[in-house]
CSV table of C-alpha atoms and ligand atoms in Angstrom, one decimal:
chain,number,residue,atom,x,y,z
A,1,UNK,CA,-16.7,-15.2,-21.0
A,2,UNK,CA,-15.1,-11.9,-19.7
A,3,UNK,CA,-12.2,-14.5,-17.6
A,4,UNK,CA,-11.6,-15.8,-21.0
A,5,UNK,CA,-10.3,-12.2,-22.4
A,6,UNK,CA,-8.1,-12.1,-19.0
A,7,UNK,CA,-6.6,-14.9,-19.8
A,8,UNK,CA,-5.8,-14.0,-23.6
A,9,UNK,CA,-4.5,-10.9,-22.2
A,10,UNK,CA,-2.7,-12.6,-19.9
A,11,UNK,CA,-0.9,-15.0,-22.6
A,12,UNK,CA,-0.2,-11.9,-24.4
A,13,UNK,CA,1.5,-9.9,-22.2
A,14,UNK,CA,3.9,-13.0,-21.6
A,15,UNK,CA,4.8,-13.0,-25.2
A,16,UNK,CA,5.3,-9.6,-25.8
A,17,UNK,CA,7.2,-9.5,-22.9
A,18,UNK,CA,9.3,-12.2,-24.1
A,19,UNK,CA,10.1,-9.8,-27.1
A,20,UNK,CA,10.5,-7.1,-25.0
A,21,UNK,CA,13.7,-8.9,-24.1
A,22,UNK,CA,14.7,-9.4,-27.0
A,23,UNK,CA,14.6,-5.5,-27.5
A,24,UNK,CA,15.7,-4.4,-24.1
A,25,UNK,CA,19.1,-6.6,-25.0
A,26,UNK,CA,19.8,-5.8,-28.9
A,27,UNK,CA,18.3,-2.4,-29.8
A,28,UNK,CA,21.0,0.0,-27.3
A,29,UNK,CA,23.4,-2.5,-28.8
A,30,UNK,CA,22.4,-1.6,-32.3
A,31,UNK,CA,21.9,-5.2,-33.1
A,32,UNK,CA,19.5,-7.2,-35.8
A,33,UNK,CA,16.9,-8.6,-33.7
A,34,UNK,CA,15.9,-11.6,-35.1
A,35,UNK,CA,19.5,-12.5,-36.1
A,36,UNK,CA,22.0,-13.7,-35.4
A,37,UNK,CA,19.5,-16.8,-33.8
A,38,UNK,CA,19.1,-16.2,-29.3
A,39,UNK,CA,22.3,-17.6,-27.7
A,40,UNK,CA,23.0,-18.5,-24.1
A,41,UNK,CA,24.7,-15.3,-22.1
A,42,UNK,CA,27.4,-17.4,-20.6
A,43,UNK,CA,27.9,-20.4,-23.0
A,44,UNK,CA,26.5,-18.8,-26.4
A,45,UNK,CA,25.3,-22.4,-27.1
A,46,UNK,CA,21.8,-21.2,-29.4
A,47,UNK,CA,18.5,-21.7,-27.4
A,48,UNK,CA,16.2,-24.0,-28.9
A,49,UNK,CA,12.2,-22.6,-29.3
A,50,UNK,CA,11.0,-25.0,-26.8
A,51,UNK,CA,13.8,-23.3,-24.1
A,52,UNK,CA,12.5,-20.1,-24.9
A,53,UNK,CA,8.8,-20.6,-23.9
A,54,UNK,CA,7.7,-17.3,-21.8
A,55,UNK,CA,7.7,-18.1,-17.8
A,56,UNK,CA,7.3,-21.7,-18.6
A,57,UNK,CA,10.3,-22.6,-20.4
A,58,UNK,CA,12.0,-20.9,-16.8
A,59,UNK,CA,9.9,-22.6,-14.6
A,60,UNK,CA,11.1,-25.9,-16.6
A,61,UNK,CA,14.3,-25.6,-16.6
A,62,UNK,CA,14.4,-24.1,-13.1
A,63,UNK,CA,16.1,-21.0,-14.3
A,64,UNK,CA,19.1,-22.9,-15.4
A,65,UNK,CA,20.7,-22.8,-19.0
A,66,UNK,CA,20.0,-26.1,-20.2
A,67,UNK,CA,23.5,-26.8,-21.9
A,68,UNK,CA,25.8,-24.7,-19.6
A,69,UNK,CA,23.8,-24.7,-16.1
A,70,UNK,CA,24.7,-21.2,-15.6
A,71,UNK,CA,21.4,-19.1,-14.4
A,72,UNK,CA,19.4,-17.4,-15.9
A,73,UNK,CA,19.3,-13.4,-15.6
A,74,UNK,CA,16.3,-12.9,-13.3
A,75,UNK,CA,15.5,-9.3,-15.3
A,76,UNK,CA,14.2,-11.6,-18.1
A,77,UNK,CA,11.2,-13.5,-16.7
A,78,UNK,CA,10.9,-10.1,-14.4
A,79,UNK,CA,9.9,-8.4,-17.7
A,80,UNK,CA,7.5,-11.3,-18.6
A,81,UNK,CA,5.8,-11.2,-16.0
A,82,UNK,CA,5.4,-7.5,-15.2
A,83,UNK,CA,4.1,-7.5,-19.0
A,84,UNK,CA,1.7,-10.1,-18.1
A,85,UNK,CA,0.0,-8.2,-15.1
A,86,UNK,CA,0.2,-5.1,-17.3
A,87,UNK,CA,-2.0,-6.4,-19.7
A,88,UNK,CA,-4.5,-8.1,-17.2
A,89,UNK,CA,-4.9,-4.4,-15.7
A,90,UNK,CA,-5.4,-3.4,-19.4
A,91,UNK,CA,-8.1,-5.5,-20.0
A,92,UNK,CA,-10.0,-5.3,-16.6
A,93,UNK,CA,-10.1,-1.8,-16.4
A,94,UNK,CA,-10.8,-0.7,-19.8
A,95,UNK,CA,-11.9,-3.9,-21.9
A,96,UNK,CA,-15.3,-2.8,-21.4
A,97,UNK,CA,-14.9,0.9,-22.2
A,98,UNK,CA,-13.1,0.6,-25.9
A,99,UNK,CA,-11.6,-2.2,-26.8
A,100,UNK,CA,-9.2,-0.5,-29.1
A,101,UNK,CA,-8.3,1.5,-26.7
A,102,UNK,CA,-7.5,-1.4,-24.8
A,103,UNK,CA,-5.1,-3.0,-26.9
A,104,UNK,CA,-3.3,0.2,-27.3
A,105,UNK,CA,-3.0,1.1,-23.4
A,106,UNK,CA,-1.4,-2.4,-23.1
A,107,UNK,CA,0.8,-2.0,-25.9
A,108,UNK,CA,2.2,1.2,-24.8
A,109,UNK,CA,2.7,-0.3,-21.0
A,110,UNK,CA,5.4,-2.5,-22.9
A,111,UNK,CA,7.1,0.0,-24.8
A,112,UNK,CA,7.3,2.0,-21.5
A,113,UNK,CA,8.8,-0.9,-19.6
A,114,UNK,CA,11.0,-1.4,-22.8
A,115,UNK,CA,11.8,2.0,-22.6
A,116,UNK,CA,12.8,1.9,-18.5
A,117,UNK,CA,14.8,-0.8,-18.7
A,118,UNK,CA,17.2,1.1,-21.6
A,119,UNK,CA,17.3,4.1,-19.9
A,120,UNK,CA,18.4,2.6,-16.5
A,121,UNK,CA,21.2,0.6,-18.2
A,122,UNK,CA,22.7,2.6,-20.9
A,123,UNK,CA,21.0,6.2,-20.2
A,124,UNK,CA,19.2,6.3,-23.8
A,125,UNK,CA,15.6,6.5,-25.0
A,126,UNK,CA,16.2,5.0,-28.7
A,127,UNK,CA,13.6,7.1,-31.0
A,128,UNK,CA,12.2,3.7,-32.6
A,129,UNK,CA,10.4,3.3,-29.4
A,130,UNK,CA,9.3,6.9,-29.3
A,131,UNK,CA,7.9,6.7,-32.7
A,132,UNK,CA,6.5,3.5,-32.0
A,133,UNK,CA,4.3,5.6,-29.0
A,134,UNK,CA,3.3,8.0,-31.1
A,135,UNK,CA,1.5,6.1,-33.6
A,136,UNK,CA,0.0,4.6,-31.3
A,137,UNK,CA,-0.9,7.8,-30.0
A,138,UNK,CA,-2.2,8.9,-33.1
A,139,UNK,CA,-4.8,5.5,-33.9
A,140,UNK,CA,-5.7,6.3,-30.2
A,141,UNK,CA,-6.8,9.9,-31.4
A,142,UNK,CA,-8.5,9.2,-34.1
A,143,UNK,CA,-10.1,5.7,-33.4
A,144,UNK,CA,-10.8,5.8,-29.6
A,145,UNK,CA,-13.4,7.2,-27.9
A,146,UNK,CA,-12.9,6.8,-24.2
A,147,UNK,CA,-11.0,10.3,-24.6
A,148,UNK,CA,-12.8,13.5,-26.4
A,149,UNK,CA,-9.9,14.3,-29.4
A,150,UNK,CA,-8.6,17.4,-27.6
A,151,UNK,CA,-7.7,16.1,-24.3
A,152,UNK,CA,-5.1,14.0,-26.3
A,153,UNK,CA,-3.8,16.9,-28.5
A,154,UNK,CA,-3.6,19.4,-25.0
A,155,UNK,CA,-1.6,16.1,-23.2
A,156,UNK,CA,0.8,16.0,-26.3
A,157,UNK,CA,1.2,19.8,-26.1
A,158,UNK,CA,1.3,19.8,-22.1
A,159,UNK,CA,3.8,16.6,-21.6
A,160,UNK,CA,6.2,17.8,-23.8
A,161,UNK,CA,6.1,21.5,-23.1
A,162,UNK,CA,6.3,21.4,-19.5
A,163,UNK,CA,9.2,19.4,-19.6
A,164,UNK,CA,10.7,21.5,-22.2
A,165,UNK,CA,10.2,24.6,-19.6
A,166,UNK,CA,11.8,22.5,-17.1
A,167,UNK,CA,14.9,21.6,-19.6
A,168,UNK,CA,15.5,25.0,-20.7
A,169,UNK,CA,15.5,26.7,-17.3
A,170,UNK,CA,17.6,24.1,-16.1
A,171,UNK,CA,19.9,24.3,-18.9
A,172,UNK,CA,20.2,28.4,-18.0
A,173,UNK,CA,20.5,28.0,-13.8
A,174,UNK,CA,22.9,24.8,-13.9
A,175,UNK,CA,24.7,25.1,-17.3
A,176,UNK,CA,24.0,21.7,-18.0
A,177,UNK,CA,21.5,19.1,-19.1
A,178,UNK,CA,19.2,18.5,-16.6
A,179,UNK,CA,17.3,15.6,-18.0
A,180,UNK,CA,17.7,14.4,-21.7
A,181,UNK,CA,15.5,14.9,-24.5
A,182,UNK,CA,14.3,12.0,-25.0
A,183,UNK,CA,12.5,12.5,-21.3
A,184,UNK,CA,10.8,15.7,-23.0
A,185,UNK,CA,9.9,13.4,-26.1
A,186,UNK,CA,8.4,10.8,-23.9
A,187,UNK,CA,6.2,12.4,-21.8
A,188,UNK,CA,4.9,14.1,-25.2
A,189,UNK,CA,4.0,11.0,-26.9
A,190,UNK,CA,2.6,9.9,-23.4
A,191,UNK,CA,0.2,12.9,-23.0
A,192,UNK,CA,-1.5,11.9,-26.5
A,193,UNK,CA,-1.8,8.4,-25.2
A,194,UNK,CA,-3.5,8.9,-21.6
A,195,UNK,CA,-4.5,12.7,-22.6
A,196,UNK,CA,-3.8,16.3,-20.7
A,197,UNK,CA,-5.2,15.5,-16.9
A,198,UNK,CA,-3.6,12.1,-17.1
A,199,UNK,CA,-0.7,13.4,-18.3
A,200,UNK,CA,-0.4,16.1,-15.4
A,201,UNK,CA,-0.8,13.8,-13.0
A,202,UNK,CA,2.0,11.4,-14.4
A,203,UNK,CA,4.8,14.4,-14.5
A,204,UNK,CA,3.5,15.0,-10.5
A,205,UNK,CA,3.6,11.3,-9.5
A,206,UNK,CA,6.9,10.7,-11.4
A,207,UNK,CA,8.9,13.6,-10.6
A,208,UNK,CA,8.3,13.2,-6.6
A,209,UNK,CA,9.3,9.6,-7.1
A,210,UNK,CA,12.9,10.5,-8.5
A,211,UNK,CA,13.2,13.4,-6.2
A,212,UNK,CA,12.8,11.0,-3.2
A,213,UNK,CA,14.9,8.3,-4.6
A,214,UNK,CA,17.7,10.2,-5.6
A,215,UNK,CA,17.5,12.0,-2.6
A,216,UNK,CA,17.8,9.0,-0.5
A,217,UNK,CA,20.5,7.6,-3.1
A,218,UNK,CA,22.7,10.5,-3.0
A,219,UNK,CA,22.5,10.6,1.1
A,220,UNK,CA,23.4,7.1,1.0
A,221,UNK,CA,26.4,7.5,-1.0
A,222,UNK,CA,27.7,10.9,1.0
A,223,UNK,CA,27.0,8.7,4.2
A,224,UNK,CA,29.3,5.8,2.7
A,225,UNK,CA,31.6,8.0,1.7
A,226,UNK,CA,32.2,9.5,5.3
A,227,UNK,CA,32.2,6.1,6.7
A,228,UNK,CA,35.1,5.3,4.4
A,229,UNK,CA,37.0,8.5,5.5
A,230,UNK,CA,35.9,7.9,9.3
A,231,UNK,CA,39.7,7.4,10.1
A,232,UNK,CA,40.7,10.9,8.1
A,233,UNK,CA,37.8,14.0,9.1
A,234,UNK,CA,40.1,16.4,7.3
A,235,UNK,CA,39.1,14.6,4.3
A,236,UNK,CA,36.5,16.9,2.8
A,237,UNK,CA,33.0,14.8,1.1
A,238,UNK,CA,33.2,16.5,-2.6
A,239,UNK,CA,29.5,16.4,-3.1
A,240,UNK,CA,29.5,18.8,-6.1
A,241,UNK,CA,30.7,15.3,-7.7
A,242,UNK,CA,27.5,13.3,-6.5
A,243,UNK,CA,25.6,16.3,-7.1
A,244,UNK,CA,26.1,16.4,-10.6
A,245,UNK,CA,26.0,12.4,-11.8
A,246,UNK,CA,23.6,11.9,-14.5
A,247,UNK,CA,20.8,9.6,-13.3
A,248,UNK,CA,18.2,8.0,-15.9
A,249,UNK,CA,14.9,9.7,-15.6
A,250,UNK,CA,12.9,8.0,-17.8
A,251,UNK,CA,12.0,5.0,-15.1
A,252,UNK,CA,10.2,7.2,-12.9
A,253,UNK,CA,8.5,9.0,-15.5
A,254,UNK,CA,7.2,5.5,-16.9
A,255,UNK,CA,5.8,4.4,-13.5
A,256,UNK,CA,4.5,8.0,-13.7
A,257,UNK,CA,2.7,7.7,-16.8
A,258,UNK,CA,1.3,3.2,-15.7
A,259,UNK,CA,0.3,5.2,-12.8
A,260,UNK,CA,-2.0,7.9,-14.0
A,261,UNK,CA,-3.1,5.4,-16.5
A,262,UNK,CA,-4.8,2.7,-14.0
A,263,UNK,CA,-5.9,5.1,-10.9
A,264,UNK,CA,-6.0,8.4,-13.0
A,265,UNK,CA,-9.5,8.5,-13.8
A,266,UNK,CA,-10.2,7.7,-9.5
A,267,UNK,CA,-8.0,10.1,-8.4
A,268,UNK,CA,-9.1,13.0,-10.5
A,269,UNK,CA,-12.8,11.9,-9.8
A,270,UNK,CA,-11.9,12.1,-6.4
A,271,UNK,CA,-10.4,15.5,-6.6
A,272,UNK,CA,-12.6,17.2,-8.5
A,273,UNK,CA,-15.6,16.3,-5.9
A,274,UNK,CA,-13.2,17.6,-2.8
A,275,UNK,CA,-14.5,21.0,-4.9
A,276,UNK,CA,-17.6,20.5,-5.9
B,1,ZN,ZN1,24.6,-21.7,-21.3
């Protein structure tokens, strides 16, 4: 029986993640999004239901546009599928823990990958999705019981109020926005969702993650740079420039936050008993 809810999860998590699309492309372009009808990239010519079947319809057409021929963006059965294994997780490791609970840690792995994709391509966390988080947040409160109620209210308080420090420090030493505040917004919402220890451990998880890779990004770019200039050392590398680029935070805080949900629970088990 229990392979049968994997597979319903599974099926889910395609769809949803076929919507996601829909969302990832329309919403930071403050389009309808059921209309106007989905339209080839390339050719505009409108794709018929049967084309637009999740993974499926892409293995079918071997990732071609079936009027045009032109491919396919990868990122779209990318999102499927990452939505798919999401939701699989979901339902193996807390299907038989709280089923509401369930439903609602699934959901808000595809807002979060929703919410990733925007951020890396237009550098906006659109409040819809926000919102959308924190009702979920709120049923999750009230309704689940894998969490006691407080550890969700201290995650809401703890997500968004270290980040908040962060933000206003920042803001005083740099004279600029360091992060956006949607980021302070998400990790509130988050931290009712997965609750205060899980919360902790997304900020940790995600903040050393975009520390290394924009680290390694900005030495890549600085080392470009100098190979460009290798005929002119007088040239001096401006890295005040590089230095200050805005970079989307929100991806590493969502991988963050999937993180502490999944292995959370293990690793603070694990850590409290290094004490005990
Ligand atoms: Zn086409």
């Amino acid at each position: 029986m229990e392979i049968l809810i994997y597979i319903v999860f599974g099926i889910l998590g395609l769809l949803v993640g076929n919507l996601s699309n829909v969302f990832i492309v329309r919403v930071p372009l403050k389009m309808k999004i059921f209309n106007p009808s989905f339209r080839c990239d390339t050719c505009k010519s409108r794709i018929k239901w049967y084309d637009n079947i999740p993974l499926f319809s892409f293995i079918f057409l071997k990732g071609h546009c079936r009027n045009c021929k032109s491919q396919i963006p990868l990122h779209y059965l990318f999102v499927e599928l990452i939505n798919m294994i999401l939701w699989i997780i979901c339902a193996l490791l807390f299907w038989h823990i709280d089923m509401l609970a369930t439903i609602i840690f699934a959901l808000t792995c595809s807002i979060l990958v929703i919410i990733a994709h925007i951020d890396f391509s237009h550098k906006i966390i659109p409040d819809r999705f926000i919102i959308s988080l924190l009702l979920l947040g709120i049923i999750a409160t009230i309704f689940c019981g894998d969490l006691p109620f407080y550890e969700r209210l201290i995650g809401f308080a703890l997500g968004g109020g270290i980040l908040l420090i962060f933000y206003l420090v920042g803001r005083i030493i740099s004279k600029r926005e360091v992060m956006g505040l949607g980021d302070i917004k998400l990790m509130a919402v988050a931290g009712l969702i997965i609750g205060w220890k899980g919360i902790l451990l997304a900020l940790f998880t995600g903040s050393i993650l975009a520390c290394v890779v924009l680290l390694l990004h900005q030495l890549n770019k600085i080392k470009k740079i100098k190979m460009e200039n290798k005929n002119n050392p007088q040239i001096q590398v401006d890295i005040t420039n590089i230095k200050n680029e805005e970079y989307p935070l929100a991806p590493f805080l969502v991988i963050g936050i999937i993180f502490a949900l999944f292995v959370g629970n293990f690793i603070i088990e694990w850590y409290t008993n290094l004490f005990a």
